[in-house]
Amino acid sequence: MTTIPFKLPLNIKLYRPVSPTGVWGWLTTVDHKKIGVLYGVTAFIMFLTGGIEAMLIRTQLIAPELKIIAPEVYNQLFTMHATTMIFLAIMPLSAAFFNFIIPLQIGARDVAFPRLNAFSYWAFLAGALIMKSSWFLGGSPNAGWFGYAPITTATFNPGNGIDFWIIGLQVLGVASLAASFNFIVTIINLRAPGMTMMRLPLFTWMTFITAILLILAFPVITVALIELMLDRTFDFNFFNTKAGANPILWQHLFWIFGHPEVYILILPAMGIVSEVLPTFSRKPIFGYPAMVLAASFIAFMGWLVWSHHMFTTGLGPIANSVFTLTTMLIAIPTGVKMFNWLGTMWGGDIDFKTPTLFAVGFMSMFLIGGISGVMHSFSASDYQQQDTYFIVAHIHYVLFGGSIFGIFAGIYYWFPKITGRMYDEKLGKLNFWIMFIGQNLTFFPMHWVGMQGMPRRIFTYDSGMGWAFWNGFETIAAYAIAFGVLIFVINMIKSWTGGKKAGDDPWDGRTLEWSIPSPPPVYNFRDIPIVKSLDDFWHTKQKSSNSNTKVKSKTKVSDIHLPQPSYWPLLVAVGLTIAGFGIIYNLVFTGIGIGIMLITVCAWSFEPVNEPDSH
Amino acid sequence: MSDETTTGLSHRKLLIWVFLGSDCMFFASLIGTYLIYKGSGVLHPGPADVFDIPTTSVSTFVLLMSSMSMVFAYAYLVRDDIKAFRIWMFSTIIMGSTFLGFQVFEFSEFYFHDDLSPQTNLFGTTFYALTGTHGLHVTIGVIWLGIIFYSSLFRNTVTSKTNLDLDLAALYWHFVDIVWIVIFAVVYLFGTFTGFPSS
Ligand SMILES: [Cu+2]
């Protein structure tokens, strides 16, 4: 492997890699497409581990009064299941699409800060490993994904589980913040000529809004986590009720973050659906400006509703009424989006390929989840639904039937672009129908047992309660979902290794990513495209369909300067991991980790983005 | 990669703005926590017992002046007057360090003299967490400015052509300064005014 030197202050010489291959190529890559694949594969493995946790939970609940899983372990399972699915699966799966697709959709050769992008991935991996390692290092967090303090303080929750949760989330927060800074700057500043904001594809728009929500929401939970960490590690009093601490301070901070977070989880999926539906209906998206405005309004209103998670804490009738109203208001822009998707399909020449099925599945499941959401947005009825399986049904309709279906639509839709190969359509459709039926059979009965009063987060239930039949039914249906995911995995492996060649534009696409080869070359666009309208690529194809002449590019590939690989993003993340484990075990390691980070960040900042003389 | 950007602004300049927007929420949450807990908890000492407004006013004034000095440093750098740039840069760093010195003095005074530790009561917890986080921001700023000063002094690499490097550090510096003004008003002044609801 060749390396080239660069100078640091104090005249230390360091070397950077030049086009490494194999494992080194992946460890030092700054290519947004490779990072996107790393994100996708890692997050999917995390999705599978979260799925195993869910299967264990359902197995314990298959019949009343079972003791397959001990209550302490059960608490850890539901905490880790939710934490995994939210922070280690849905968010990074969305980030995988941001990475791979956004530069292609805006006509760029990479993101604004390629090394920062690599760092985001390594920090995400570090956070995932810290979080998951708790299973092998003396027990996982056990207080729910929201980790309400004071129940998570050292007095009530000794042991390391909560510390793993705090540190894991902090590191994941760093990763998400870095990625979001990067994507905001990229979308504002790296658009191809003519690509105005109102010509951006809707997936790019949703990513942009998601990133803005994220950079404003994550600092809030970061502060909450730091306060909890100070309490647990250094005996501060933030959540010490003996010193007069407010027992619902944590809830306020957490849900000020938590509600924008649900839009961080759903908006990317909405963006994917807004790409899939026009392509497969052969019609432009209906009401493009309304879609952008509705999403912006949802993102804004998302800040004014957090207390709907706290109706039963006794905030009083005025607060409860106000938060009921603001919450119900969000149904309006969401309805606008729903009708626009319907309007897009209306009268279209709809091709029911697997991505279309998942997109329509998304719409119907998200609609049901949205309706049950409006039901408990009403504080009076929320008193009955709070902490029951009704809420479990609601969140799985919006996050599994919603976010995950949207992400699956995206995986099938962009699979040909990412791998250059076609997936197996028969297996894809089988995958959809099994998951769709399994989702409804698993989660719909939860509405009923929830209304009958079955509480969430209990490891078992009495046989006299009358919940046994539906719980057994739900568990069998949940196994069907697992079977559906297995078919998906088989399809992906089979198609990635041996699928037939896809071609550049298998779907007759509308956006710029379909105008380049599959898989895209390292430099993405040989010539930076010039954009004249929304869905420019589609219109270009319509005009030139008579004359089948392709314009020959004048750009020489060797003239394209790309950012070069770097060790530093990985090394900074290593320092971050050591510092994180140090807080759990021994503060000396925190010092060492911070030292490593300082040195590597300095080396990084003195390393040029690319060497002018290396070509 | 080409240097052209869609807006004409450099990527790094946009990045620092986006970062500062995020940091606003960070401080807002900390200040929010402080305000929620203001006056709760019965254990003394409280704000009125420990704050010495004249001393803290001096350090606040020093930090404010450091922002002005930063503006001069930038103005001279843009005109390629490296000598004047270095002088103002040095004075900014000295004033930033002076502020930190005041904070160390204040903390030790509270800790050893007034028996106020983060573990003592809610005021101690929220006060040290908020002002400590701000102090950490100032420290990072001083190190950042120090690296630029060092590069100018010993490597001669800071010129009007690289003024963006200083511009970013300056934006961060002014931001940290503004945050302190808010903290000084909310924590110190409102904390000691008689007649204002406090402990
Ligand atoms: Cu909410």
PDB file of N, CA and C and ligand atoms in Angstrom, chain A residues 255 258-259 262 305-306 308-309, ligand 1:
ATOM      1  N   TRP A 255     -38.894  14.155  26.419  1.00  0.00           N
ATOM      2  CA  TRP A 255     -39.922  14.209  25.375  1.00  0.00           C
ATOM      3  C   TRP A 255     -39.808  15.444  24.499  1.00  0.00           C
ATOM      4  N   GLY A 258     -37.924  13.662  22.439  1.00  0.00           N
ATOM      5  CA  GLY A 258     -38.585  12.437  21.981  1.00  0.00           C
ATOM      6  C   GLY A 258     -39.621  12.652  20.909  1.00  0.00           C
ATOM      7  N   HIS A 259     -40.400  13.754  20.993  1.00  0.00           N
ATOM      8  CA  HIS A 259     -41.387  13.884  19.934  1.00  0.00           C
ATOM      9  C   HIS A 259     -40.786  14.284  18.587  1.00  0.00           C
ATOM     10  N   VAL A 262     -39.666  11.216  16.820  1.00  0.00           N
ATOM     11  CA  VAL A 262     -40.546  10.339  16.027  1.00  0.00           C
ATOM     12  C   VAL A 262     -40.644  10.840  14.584  1.00  0.00           C
ATOM     13  N   VAL A 305     -45.644  19.696  21.180  1.00  0.00           N
ATOM     14  CA  VAL A 305     -46.592  18.646  21.567  1.00  0.00           C
ATOM     15  C   VAL A 305     -46.045  17.664  22.602  1.00  0.00           C
ATOM     16  N   TRP A 306     -44.799  17.915  23.110  1.00  0.00           N
ATOM     17  CA  TRP A 306     -44.128  16.848  23.856  1.00  0.00           C
ATOM     18  C   TRP A 306     -44.922  16.350  25.063  1.00  0.00           C
ATOM     19  N   HIS A 308     -47.843  15.502  25.407  1.00  0.00           N
ATOM     20  CA  HIS A 308     -48.851  14.454  25.214  1.00  0.00           C
ATOM     21  C   HIS A 308     -48.326  13.087  25.680  1.00  0.00           C
ATOM     22  N   HIS A 309     -47.026  13.010  25.960  1.00  0.00           N
ATOM     23  CA  HIS A 309     -46.491  11.783  26.559  1.00  0.00           C
ATOM     24  C   HIS A 309     -46.630  11.819  28.078  1.00  0.00           C
TER      25      HIS A 309
HETATM   26 CU    CU C   1     -45.115  12.437  20.770  1.00  0.00          CU
END
